[in-house]
mmCIF file of C-alpha atoms and ligand atoms in Angstrom:
data_model
loop_
_atom_site.group_PDB
_atom_site.id
_atom_site.type_symbol
_atom_site.label_atom_id
_atom_site.label_comp_id
_atom_site.label_asym_id
_atom_site.label_seq_id
_atom_site.Cartn_x
_atom_site.Cartn_y
_atom_site.Cartn_z
ATOM 1 C CA MET A 1 -24.294 -0.899 -7.236
ATOM 2 C CA LYS A 2 -22.144 -0.528 -10.290
ATOM 3 C CA PHE A 3 -18.495 0.550 -10.231
ATOM 4 C CA ASN A 4 -15.887 1.202 -12.913
ATOM 5 C CA ILE A 5 -12.526 -0.112 -11.819
ATOM 6 C CA ALA A 6 -9.389 0.676 -13.810
ATOM 7 C CA VAL A 7 -6.926 -2.192 -13.518
ATOM 8 C CA ILE A 8 -3.225 -1.640 -14.132
ATOM 9 C CA PRO A 9 -1.479 -4.998 -13.703
ATOM 10 C CA GLY A 10 1.963 -3.458 -14.449
ATOM 11 C CA ASP A 11 5.245 -5.385 -14.290
ATOM 12 C CA GLY A 12 6.772 -8.484 -12.710
ATOM 13 C CA ILE A 13 4.359 -10.209 -10.343
ATOM 14 C CA GLY A 14 1.858 -7.342 -10.743
ATOM 15 C CA PRO A 15 -0.453 -9.215 -13.156
ATOM 16 C CA GLU A 16 -0.505 -12.381 -10.995
ATOM 17 C CA VAL A 17 -1.373 -10.674 -7.730
ATOM 18 C CA THR A 18 -3.823 -8.250 -9.315
ATOM 19 C CA ALA A 19 -5.679 -11.192 -10.853
ATOM 20 C CA GLN A 20 -6.306 -12.503 -7.302
ATOM 21 C CA ALA A 21 -7.572 -9.130 -6.097
ATOM 22 C CA LYS A 22 -9.941 -9.086 -9.070
ATOM 23 C CA LYS A 23 -11.170 -12.565 -8.131
ATOM 24 C CA ALA A 24 -11.931 -11.286 -4.630
ATOM 25 C CA LEU A 25 -13.807 -8.283 -6.031
ATOM 26 C CA GLN A 26 -15.778 -10.484 -8.403
ATOM 27 C CA ALA A 27 -16.754 -12.731 -5.499
ATOM 28 C CA ILE A 28 -17.845 -9.636 -3.557
ATOM 29 C CA GLY A 29 -19.898 -8.573 -6.583
ATOM 30 C CA ASP A 30 -21.662 -11.954 -6.718
ATOM 31 C CA GLN A 31 -22.225 -12.170 -2.996
ATOM 32 C CA TYR A 32 -23.345 -8.606 -2.302
ATOM 33 C CA ASP A 33 -24.967 -7.832 -5.629
ATOM 34 C CA HIS A 34 -22.584 -5.286 -7.089
ATOM 35 C CA THR A 35 -21.191 -5.017 -10.581
ATOM 36 C CA PHE A 36 -17.536 -4.223 -11.046
ATOM 37 C CA ILE A 37 -16.644 -3.271 -14.583
ATOM 38 C CA PHE A 38 -12.912 -3.774 -15.006
ATOM 39 C CA LYS A 39 -10.982 -1.899 -17.643
ATOM 40 C CA GLU A 40 -7.319 -2.788 -18.099
ATOM 41 C CA ALA A 41 -4.645 -0.194 -18.785
ATOM 42 C CA LEU A 42 -0.889 -0.165 -19.399
ATOM 43 C CA MET A 43 1.798 1.344 -17.202
ATOM 44 C CA GLY A 44 5.471 0.667 -16.446
ATOM 45 C CA ALA A 45 8.028 -1.433 -18.321
ATOM 46 C CA ILE A 46 5.285 -3.282 -20.157
ATOM 47 C CA ALA A 47 3.909 0.046 -21.394
ATOM 48 C CA ILE A 48 7.403 1.119 -22.532
ATOM 49 C CA ASP A 49 7.765 -2.154 -24.442
ATOM 50 C CA LYS A 50 4.398 -1.759 -26.122
ATOM 51 C CA THR A 51 4.149 1.992 -26.666
ATOM 52 C CA GLY A 52 7.519 3.579 -25.811
ATOM 53 C CA ASN A 53 5.797 5.494 -22.993
ATOM 54 C CA PRO A 54 5.639 4.343 -19.319
ATOM 55 C CA LEU A 55 2.259 6.068 -18.943
ATOM 56 C CA PRO A 56 0.234 6.276 -22.170
ATOM 57 C CA ASP A 57 -2.427 9.023 -22.277
ATOM 58 C CA GLU A 58 -5.087 6.370 -22.659
ATOM 59 C CA THR A 59 -4.192 5.003 -19.198
ATOM 60 C CA ILE A 60 -4.622 8.432 -17.612
ATOM 61 C CA GLU A 61 -8.024 8.749 -19.284
ATOM 62 C CA ILE A 62 -9.185 5.297 -18.144
ATOM 63 C CA CYS A 63 -8.089 6.087 -14.562
ATOM 64 C CA LYS A 64 -9.737 9.514 -14.524
ATOM 65 C CA ASN A 65 -13.002 7.948 -15.672
ATOM 66 C CA SER A 66 -12.944 5.209 -13.040
ATOM 67 C CA ASP A 67 -14.381 5.033 -9.536
ATOM 68 C CA ALA A 68 -11.086 3.552 -8.365
ATOM 69 C CA VAL A 69 -7.816 2.206 -9.741
ATOM 70 C CA LEU A 70 -6.364 -1.167 -8.814
ATOM 71 C CA PHE A 71 -2.650 -1.296 -9.490
ATOM 72 C CA GLY A 72 -0.145 -4.180 -9.339
ATOM 73 C CA ALA A 73 3.566 -3.355 -9.396
ATOM 74 C CA ILE A 74 6.144 -1.471 -11.413
ATOM 75 C CA GLY A 75 9.802 -1.938 -12.344
ATOM 76 C CA ASP A 76 12.142 -4.117 -14.336
ATOM 77 C CA PRO A 77 15.798 -4.974 -13.653
ATOM 78 C CA LYS A 78 16.790 -4.007 -17.183
ATOM 79 C CA TYR A 79 16.142 -0.354 -16.220
ATOM 80 C CA ASP A 80 17.432 -0.584 -12.625
ATOM 81 C CA ASN A 81 20.842 -1.620 -13.876
ATOM 82 C CA ASP A 82 21.087 1.103 -16.473
ATOM 83 C CA PRO A 83 21.714 4.465 -14.788
ATOM 84 C CA ALA A 84 21.821 6.152 -18.216
ATOM 85 C CA ALA A 85 18.265 5.129 -19.136
ATOM 86 C CA LYS A 86 16.208 8.222 -19.934
ATOM 87 C CA ILE A 87 12.849 6.488 -19.848
ATOM 88 C CA ARG A 88 12.067 4.433 -16.745
ATOM 89 C CA PRO A 89 8.995 2.417 -15.693
ATOM 90 C CA GLU A 90 8.719 4.251 -12.335
ATOM 91 C CA GLN A 91 8.192 7.557 -14.154
ATOM 92 C CA GLY A 92 4.810 6.132 -15.151
ATOM 93 C CA LEU A 93 3.640 5.677 -11.569
ATOM 94 C CA LEU A 94 4.999 9.021 -10.394
ATOM 95 C CA LYS A 95 3.289 10.815 -13.282
ATOM 96 C CA LEU A 96 0.039 8.996 -12.621
ATOM 97 C CA ARG A 97 0.122 9.983 -8.921
ATOM 98 C CA LYS A 98 0.608 13.598 -9.996
ATOM 99 C CA GLU A 99 -2.000 13.518 -12.797
ATOM 100 C CA LEU A 100 -4.619 12.016 -10.489
ATOM 101 C CA GLY A 101 -3.662 14.305 -7.597
ATOM 102 C CA LEU A 102 -3.073 11.393 -5.220
ATOM 103 C CA PHE A 103 -1.465 13.389 -2.439
ATOM 104 C CA CYS A 104 -2.273 11.096 0.457
ATOM 105 C CA ASN A 105 -0.806 7.616 0.690
ATOM 106 C CA VAL A 106 -2.154 5.420 3.485
ATOM 107 C CA ARG A 107 -0.166 2.353 4.558
ATOM 108 C CA PRO A 108 -1.525 0.275 7.452
ATOM 109 C CA VAL A 109 0.980 -1.933 9.282
ATOM 110 C CA LYS A 110 -0.145 -4.519 11.760
ATOM 111 C CA ALA A 111 1.212 -7.607 13.400
ATOM 112 C CA TYR A 112 -1.059 -10.534 12.588
ATOM 113 C CA GLU A 113 -1.266 -12.848 15.576
ATOM 114 C CA LYS A 114 -0.711 -15.892 13.341
ATOM 115 C CA LEU A 115 2.425 -14.453 11.805
ATOM 116 C CA LEU A 116 4.252 -13.166 14.874
ATOM 117 C CA LYS A 117 6.885 -15.860 14.421
ATOM 118 C CA ASN A 118 7.521 -14.868 10.807
ATOM 119 C CA SER A 119 9.038 -11.552 11.731
ATOM 120 C CA PRO A 120 12.743 -11.437 12.581
ATOM 121 C CA LEU A 121 11.701 -9.103 15.411
ATOM 122 C CA LYS A 122 10.845 -10.509 18.833
ATOM 123 C CA GLU A 123 7.243 -11.552 19.329
ATOM 124 C CA GLU A 124 6.823 -9.487 22.487
ATOM 125 C CA VAL A 125 8.074 -6.401 20.655
ATOM 126 C CA ILE A 126 5.640 -6.574 17.740
ATOM 127 C CA LYS A 127 2.546 -8.232 19.256
ATOM 128 C CA GLY A 128 -0.362 -5.797 19.170
ATOM 129 C CA THR A 129 1.263 -3.337 16.751
ATOM 130 C CA ASP A 130 -1.264 -1.341 14.759
ATOM 131 C CA ILE A 131 0.120 1.655 12.866
ATOM 132 C CA VAL A 132 -1.067 3.649 9.889
ATOM 133 C CA ILE A 133 1.484 5.621 7.932
ATOM 134 C CA TYR A 134 0.240 8.741 6.131
ATOM 135 C CA ARG A 135 2.825 9.492 3.479
ATOM 136 C CA GLU A 136 2.646 12.671 1.389
ATOM 137 C CA LEU A 137 2.790 11.404 -2.176
ATOM 138 C CA THR A 138 2.963 14.177 -4.760
ATOM 139 C CA GLY A 139 5.588 16.572 -3.394
ATOM 140 C CA GLY A 140 9.071 16.700 -1.897
ATOM 141 C CA ILE A 141 12.263 15.423 -3.440
ATOM 142 C CA TYR A 142 10.382 13.011 -5.721
ATOM 143 C CA PHE A 143 8.970 15.905 -7.705
ATOM 144 C CA GLY A 144 11.554 18.661 -7.216
ATOM 145 C CA GLU A 145 13.868 19.902 -9.939
ATOM 146 C CA LYS A 146 16.473 17.376 -11.078
ATOM 147 C CA LYS A 147 19.735 18.223 -12.748
ATOM 148 C CA LEU A 148 22.877 16.563 -13.958
ATOM 149 C CA SER A 149 25.859 18.710 -14.914
ATOM 150 C CA GLU A 150 27.174 18.624 -18.506
ATOM 151 C CA ASP A 151 30.220 16.591 -17.484
ATOM 152 C CA GLY A 152 27.969 14.180 -15.550
ATOM 153 C CA LYS A 153 29.917 14.763 -12.337
ATOM 154 C CA LYS A 154 27.377 16.699 -10.323
ATOM 155 C CA ALA A 155 23.738 15.820 -9.682
ATOM 156 C CA PHE A 156 20.961 17.731 -7.990
ATOM 157 C CA ASP A 157 17.517 16.799 -6.610
ATOM 158 C CA GLY A 158 15.468 19.622 -5.167
ATOM 159 C CA CYS A 159 13.097 19.097 -2.233
ATOM 160 C CA VAL A 160 10.189 21.532 -2.167
ATOM 161 C CA TYR A 161 7.069 21.700 0.019
ATOM 162 C CA SER A 162 4.391 24.355 0.255
ATOM 163 C CA THR A 163 2.131 24.883 3.287
ATOM 164 C CA GLU A 164 -0.894 23.892 1.136
ATOM 165 C CA GLU A 165 0.688 20.545 0.342
ATOM 166 C CA ILE A 166 1.419 19.933 4.013
ATOM 167 C CA GLU A 167 -1.978 21.126 5.238
ATOM 168 C CA ARG A 168 -4.204 18.898 3.119
ATOM 169 C CA ILE A 169 -2.606 15.600 4.173
ATOM 170 C CA THR A 170 -2.216 16.778 7.775
ATOM 171 C CA HIS A 171 -5.984 17.238 8.100
ATOM 172 C CA VAL A 172 -6.601 13.750 6.717
ATOM 173 C CA ALA A 173 -4.073 12.242 9.127
ATOM 174 C CA PHE A 174 -5.494 14.053 12.177
ATOM 175 C CA LYS A 175 -9.015 12.908 11.285
ATOM 176 C CA ALA A 176 -7.744 9.339 11.021
ATOM 177 C CA ALA A 177 -6.075 9.662 14.433
ATOM 178 C CA GLN A 178 -9.346 10.895 15.948
ATOM 179 C CA ASN A 179 -10.940 7.606 14.921
ATOM 180 C CA ARG A 180 -8.050 5.540 16.274
ATOM 181 C CA LYS A 181 -5.858 5.866 19.367
ATOM 182 C CA LYS A 182 -5.669 9.653 19.052
ATOM 183 C CA LYS A 183 -1.935 9.945 18.652
ATOM 184 C CA LEU A 184 -0.104 11.458 15.703
ATOM 185 C CA THR A 185 3.654 11.358 15.237
ATOM 186 C CA LEU A 186 5.198 13.692 12.694
ATOM 187 C CA VAL A 187 8.378 12.156 11.311
ATOM 188 C CA ASP A 188 10.801 14.709 9.861
ATOM 189 C CA LYS A 189 14.378 15.958 9.915
ATOM 190 C CA ALA A 190 13.707 19.411 11.308
ATOM 191 C CA ASN A 191 17.187 19.635 12.838
ATOM 192 C CA VAL A 192 18.631 19.787 9.315
ATOM 193 C CA LEU A 193 16.023 20.438 6.619
ATOM 194 C CA GLU A 194 14.146 23.673 5.943
ATOM 195 C CA THR A 195 11.221 21.727 4.444
ATOM 196 C CA SER A 196 10.954 19.714 7.671
ATOM 197 C CA ARG A 197 10.810 22.911 9.719
ATOM 198 C CA LEU A 198 7.908 24.058 7.558
ATOM 199 C CA TRP A 199 6.205 20.709 8.208
ATOM 200 C CA ARG A 200 6.610 21.144 11.994
ATOM 201 C CA LYS A 201 5.307 24.680 11.959
ATOM 202 C CA THR A 202 2.309 23.844 9.782
ATOM 203 C CA VAL A 203 1.393 20.649 11.611
ATOM 204 C CA THR A 204 1.722 22.358 15.020
ATOM 205 C CA GLU A 205 -0.685 25.054 13.860
ATOM 206 C CA ILE A 206 -3.243 22.551 12.545
ATOM 207 C CA ALA A 207 -3.002 20.471 15.746
ATOM 208 C CA LYS A 208 -4.911 23.264 17.537
ATOM 209 C CA GLU A 209 -8.010 22.150 15.612
ATOM 210 C CA TYR A 210 -7.641 18.573 16.866
ATOM 211 C CA LYS A 211 -7.186 19.033 20.610
ATOM 212 C CA ASP A 212 -8.204 15.426 21.348
ATOM 213 C CA VAL A 213 -5.171 14.137 19.421
ATOM 214 C CA THR A 214 -1.710 14.059 21.011
ATOM 215 C CA LEU A 215 0.969 15.333 18.652
ATOM 216 C CA GLU A 216 4.545 14.105 18.866
ATOM 217 C CA PHE A 217 7.614 14.794 16.753
ATOM 218 C CA LEU A 218 10.374 12.405 15.849
ATOM 219 C CA PHE A 219 13.446 12.852 13.656
ATOM 220 C CA VAL A 220 13.427 10.304 10.900
ATOM 221 C CA ASP A 221 16.681 8.622 11.972
ATOM 222 C CA ASN A 222 15.290 8.115 15.478
ATOM 223 C CA ALA A 223 11.930 7.024 14.036
ATOM 224 C CA ALA A 224 13.675 4.346 11.956
ATOM 225 C CA MET A 225 15.114 2.983 15.196
ATOM 226 C CA GLN A 226 11.929 3.340 17.268
ATOM 227 C CA ILE A 227 9.818 1.460 14.686
ATOM 228 C CA ILE A 228 11.967 -1.595 15.277
ATOM 229 C CA LEU A 229 12.605 -1.084 19.012
ATOM 230 C CA ASN A 230 9.064 -0.297 20.122
ATOM 231 C CA PRO A 231 6.519 -0.192 17.302
ATOM 232 C CA LYS A 232 3.562 -0.270 19.708
ATOM 233 C CA GLN A 233 4.218 3.352 20.687
ATOM 234 C CA PHE A 234 2.877 4.482 17.288
ATOM 235 C CA ASP A 235 -0.671 5.078 16.135
ATOM 236 C CA VAL A 236 -0.732 7.441 13.117
ATOM 237 C CA ILE A 237 2.591 8.421 11.551
ATOM 238 C CA LEU A 238 2.559 11.460 9.287
ATOM 239 C CA THR A 239 5.518 12.120 7.058
ATOM 240 C CA GLU A 240 6.797 13.495 3.770
ATOM 241 C CA ASN A 241 7.280 11.549 0.562
ATOM 242 C CA LEU A 242 10.795 10.113 0.770
ATOM 243 C CA PHE A 243 10.757 9.380 4.513
ATOM 244 C CA GLY A 244 7.402 7.646 4.093
ATOM 245 C CA ASP A 245 8.748 5.484 1.304
ATOM 246 C CA ILE A 246 11.645 4.326 3.466
ATOM 247 C CA ILE A 247 9.940 3.807 6.816
ATOM 248 C CA SER A 248 6.983 1.950 5.293
ATOM 249 C CA ASP A 249 9.278 -0.718 3.834
ATOM 250 C CA GLU A 250 11.024 -0.898 7.194
ATOM 251 C CA ALA A 251 7.728 -1.211 9.062
ATOM 252 C CA SER A 252 6.642 -4.085 6.823
ATOM 253 C CA VAL A 253 9.109 -6.280 8.728
ATOM 254 C CA ILE A 254 6.664 -6.140 11.657
ATOM 255 C CA GLY A 255 3.986 -7.906 9.620
ATOM 256 C CA GLY A 256 6.323 -10.759 8.784
ATOM 257 C CA SER A 257 6.366 -10.133 5.039
ATOM 258 C CA ILE A 258 6.242 -7.186 2.697
ATOM 259 C CA GLY A 259 3.797 -9.355 0.773
ATOM 260 C CA LEU A 260 1.093 -8.327 3.261
ATOM 261 C CA LEU A 261 1.165 -4.550 3.092
ATOM 262 C CA ALA A 262 -1.615 -2.846 1.210
ATOM 263 C CA SER A 263 -1.953 0.841 0.434
ATOM 264 C CA ALA A 264 -4.397 3.474 -0.687
ATOM 265 C CA SER A 265 -3.414 6.633 -2.549
ATOM 266 C CA ILE A 266 -6.149 9.194 -2.279
ATOM 267 C CA GLY A 267 -6.834 12.517 -3.939
ATOM 268 C CA THR A 268 -9.896 14.714 -4.082
ATOM 269 C CA GLU A 269 -11.122 13.223 -7.385
ATOM 270 C CA ASN A 270 -9.382 9.877 -7.707
ATOM 271 C CA ALA A 271 -8.049 6.974 -5.701
ATOM 272 C CA LEU A 272 -5.587 4.196 -6.436
ATOM 273 C CA PHE A 273 -4.957 0.993 -4.498
ATOM 274 C CA GLU A 274 -1.756 -1.004 -4.628
ATOM 275 C CA PRO A 275 0.412 -3.384 -2.624
ATOM 276 C CA ILE A 276 3.526 -1.616 -1.337
ATOM 277 C CA HIS A 277 5.816 -4.389 -2.566
ATOM 278 C CA GLY A 278 7.633 -4.043 -5.852
ATOM 279 C CA SER A 279 7.581 -6.116 -9.013
ATOM 280 C CA PHE A 280 9.676 -9.002 -7.545
ATOM 281 C CA PRO A 281 10.990 -10.000 -11.000
ATOM 282 C CA GLN A 282 12.609 -13.214 -9.700
ATOM 283 C CA ALA A 283 9.139 -14.604 -8.971
ATOM 284 C CA LYS A 284 7.421 -13.412 -12.134
ATOM 285 C CA GLY A 285 5.211 -16.038 -13.760
ATOM 286 C CA LYS A 286 5.987 -18.677 -11.104
ATOM 287 C CA ASP A 287 2.689 -18.419 -9.224
ATOM 288 C CA ILE A 288 4.537 -18.083 -5.899
ATOM 289 C CA ALA A 289 4.113 -14.384 -5.042
ATOM 290 C CA ASN A 290 2.007 -13.492 -2.028
ATOM 291 C CA PRO A 291 -1.304 -12.014 -3.274
ATOM 292 C CA LEU A 292 -2.503 -10.838 0.154
ATOM 293 C CA ALA A 293 -1.203 -7.271 -0.155
ATOM 294 C CA SER A 294 -3.071 -6.899 -3.425
ATOM 295 C CA ILE A 295 -6.213 -8.528 -2.017
ATOM 296 C CA LEU A 296 -6.042 -6.270 1.054
ATOM 297 C CA SER A 297 -5.641 -3.301 -1.283
ATOM 298 C CA ALA A 298 -8.920 -4.381 -2.878
ATOM 299 C CA ALA A 299 -10.451 -4.269 0.614
ATOM 300 C CA MET A 300 -9.194 -0.693 1.033
ATOM 301 C CA LEU A 301 -10.728 0.084 -2.370
ATOM 302 C CA LEU A 302 -14.111 -1.193 -1.187
ATOM 303 C CA GLU A 303 -13.871 0.859 1.994
ATOM 304 C CA HIS A 304 -13.144 3.911 -0.129
ATOM 305 C CA LEU A 305 -16.306 3.204 -2.136
ATOM 306 C CA GLY A 306 -18.240 3.107 1.130
ATOM 307 C CA LEU A 307 -18.627 -0.681 1.087
ATOM 308 C CA ASP A 308 -17.435 -1.378 4.633
ATOM 309 C CA GLU A 309 -19.213 -4.673 5.108
ATOM 310 C CA GLU A 310 -17.756 -5.958 1.847
ATOM 311 C CA ALA A 311 -14.257 -4.771 2.816
ATOM 312 C CA ASP A 312 -14.665 -6.652 6.101
ATOM 313 C CA ALA A 313 -15.519 -9.835 4.249
ATOM 314 C CA ILE A 314 -12.229 -9.673 2.353
ATOM 315 C CA GLU A 315 -10.317 -9.021 5.553
ATOM 316 C CA ARG A 316 -11.983 -11.989 7.233
ATOM 317 C CA GLY A 317 -11.067 -14.124 4.216
ATOM 318 C CA VAL A 318 -7.435 -13.079 4.538
ATOM 319 C CA GLN A 319 -7.515 -13.784 8.267
ATOM 320 C CA LYS A 320 -9.045 -17.201 7.604
ATOM 321 C CA SER A 321 -6.349 -18.093 5.085
ATOM 322 C CA LEU A 322 -3.707 -17.139 7.655
ATOM 323 C CA ASN A 323 -5.432 -19.067 10.429
ATOM 324 C CA LEU A 324 -5.691 -22.176 8.277
ATOM 325 C CA GLY A 325 -2.157 -21.757 6.995
ATOM 326 C CA ILE A 326 -3.219 -21.533 3.373
ATOM 327 C CA THR A 327 -0.429 -19.186 2.480
ATOM 328 C CA THR A 328 2.365 -18.652 0.016
ATOM 329 C CA GLU A 329 5.881 -19.776 0.825
ATOM 330 C CA ASP A 330 7.070 -16.392 2.197
ATOM 331 C CA ILE A 331 4.809 -16.621 5.256
ATOM 332 C CA LYS A 332 4.571 -20.366 5.555
ATOM 333 C CA GLY A 333 4.550 -21.481 9.175
ATOM 334 C CA LYS A 334 5.231 -24.949 10.592
ATOM 335 C CA ASN A 335 1.757 -26.338 9.975
ATOM 336 C CA SER A 336 1.041 -24.396 6.858
ATOM 337 C CA TYR A 337 0.125 -25.625 3.469
ATOM 338 C CA SER A 338 2.309 -23.978 0.884
ATOM 339 C CA ALA A 339 -0.144 -22.648 -1.624
ATOM 340 C CA THR A 340 0.365 -20.967 -4.954
ATOM 341 C CA THR A 341 -0.605 -17.360 -5.619
ATOM 342 C CA SER A 342 -3.727 -18.416 -7.487
ATOM 343 C CA LYS A 343 -4.710 -20.980 -4.849
ATOM 344 C CA VAL A 344 -4.636 -18.365 -2.087
ATOM 345 C CA GLY A 345 -6.727 -16.075 -4.309
ATOM 346 C CA HIS A 346 -9.131 -18.895 -5.039
ATOM 347 C CA PHE A 347 -9.491 -19.714 -1.342
ATOM 348 C CA ILE A 348 -10.323 -16.133 -0.411
ATOM 349 C CA ALA A 349 -12.834 -15.703 -3.255
ATOM 350 C CA ASP A 350 -14.401 -18.988 -2.200
ATOM 351 C CA TYR A 351 -14.567 -17.876 1.441
ATOM 352 C CA ILE A 352 -16.328 -14.660 0.449
ATOM 353 C CA GLN A 353 -19.063 -16.682 -1.212
ATOM 354 C CA ASN A 354 -19.323 -19.346 1.505
ATOM 355 C CA GLN A 355 -18.848 -17.448 4.732
ATOM 356 C CA ASP A 356 -21.370 -19.499 6.657
ATOM 357 C CA ASP A 357 -19.544 -22.677 5.929
ATOM 358 C CA SER A 358 -19.387 -24.095 9.446
ATOM 359 C CA ASN A 359 -18.332 -27.528 8.281
ATOM 360 C CA LEU A 360 -15.569 -28.819 10.523
ATOM 361 C CA ASN A 361 -13.795 -29.915 7.414
ATOM 362 C CA PHE A 362 -13.607 -26.357 6.168
ATOM 363 C CA GLN A 363 -9.894 -26.573 5.654
ATOM 364 C CA ASN A 364 -10.039 -29.797 3.678
ATOM 365 C CA ILE A 365 -12.906 -28.637 1.550
ATOM 366 C CA HIS A 366 -11.156 -25.460 0.606
ATOM 367 C CA MET A 367 -7.834 -27.115 0.069
ATOM 368 C CA GLY A 368 -9.542 -30.018 -1.651
ATOM 369 C CA GLN A 369 -8.762 -29.200 -5.229
ATOM 370 C CA SER A 370 -5.091 -29.657 -4.715
ATOM 371 C CA THR A 371 -4.750 -32.141 -1.855
ATOM 372 C CA ILE A 372 -7.370 -34.791 -2.626
ATOM 373 C CA ILE A 373 -7.040 -35.103 -6.367
HETATM 374 C C1 IPM B 1 6.434 2.828 -3.401
HETATM 375 C C2 IPM B 1 7.495 2.544 -4.431
HETATM 376 C C3 IPM B 1 7.569 3.699 -5.411
HETATM 377 C C4 IPM B 1 7.977 4.934 -4.615
HETATM 378 C C5 IPM B 1 8.511 3.486 -6.603
HETATM 379 C C6 IPM B 1 8.154 2.234 -7.364
HETATM 380 C C7 IPM B 1 8.565 4.672 -7.511
HETATM 381 O O1 IPM B 1 8.716 2.282 -3.816
HETATM 382 O O2 IPM B 1 5.280 3.039 -3.789
HETATM 383 O O3 IPM B 1 6.755 2.818 -2.219
HETATM 384 O O4 IPM B 1 9.171 5.153 -4.372
HETATM 385 O O5 IPM B 1 7.074 5.687 -4.243
HETATM 386 MG MG1 MG B 2 8.625 2.147 -1.707
#
């Protein structure tokens, strides 16, 4: 089959990790007889530098005309450290989410057996963790009215949710729970926030349609603690925009590195796939960033296109690289080979095309280019 993929490399390490995800997709194309037509587009600090606009209209057009969008990362310290900046890279991503109607952000978190020791959390606490966070992505405080008083001494961010906005993601999350361990935890702050009370009411109502799923509620402060204390209690977590942003970074600690967490942002017409990590400017251009989150995002992209077998092949490739210890520095274990970003990408692409390679020397063959020469 033929697919149009919009590629937005973005800022910092975005281009390096996205290049590895593209390699994986190309290998999938060769192996399973698909054609991926990649079209690059600008967004973020790089787009501001080149066009003055963090999200040029052309990018929106390219994304709207694609079957899926693969995105790298956004952000640059020169904007982070300037609170007076009127134009910011992140505005590009937020506008794109809104323009494409990407209301549902899916962030899987799991503890890879091979990486249990990489997490600062105790092995017995995280072993077996398998959570998916459903984060509402186009509403709440991110998109509410913002104001700064004339004298610059008072600021305001409004948080607004409508029942429609809550309902559409809630259905998606319940359906996901039905195909998993049938538990859904709504994370909110209903003891304080009016919007959270509307979430509880709406989700409780919808739960009646999904009687096989157990619904639980947790205040976000308690949830932040429970995710670290006992992450295995969770199956599907459903939450609003800001809480989802915060708890998904927190939950990434379970996986041993934020460099492993992939995400899908889904709407009715469009879908975008991106690692949850940021632009990691300190690592830019050094070929050291972990590409696995981006590669796993490519797997989620394939699943979205209905290519489950192909998505599986990528996941097996990632698992193989972890098992063999062909990993970047951030998740390097005792017996691991510290590989560059591009080497890890090369290994996974190579695995996809040589999955039957039962040679006992598998590791040496795949590491060959750098160790033997
Ligand atoms: C994320 C990021 C973004 C967000 C930033 C870059 C605007 O942190 O996708 O989690 O806050 O949504
Ligand atoms: Mg975030």
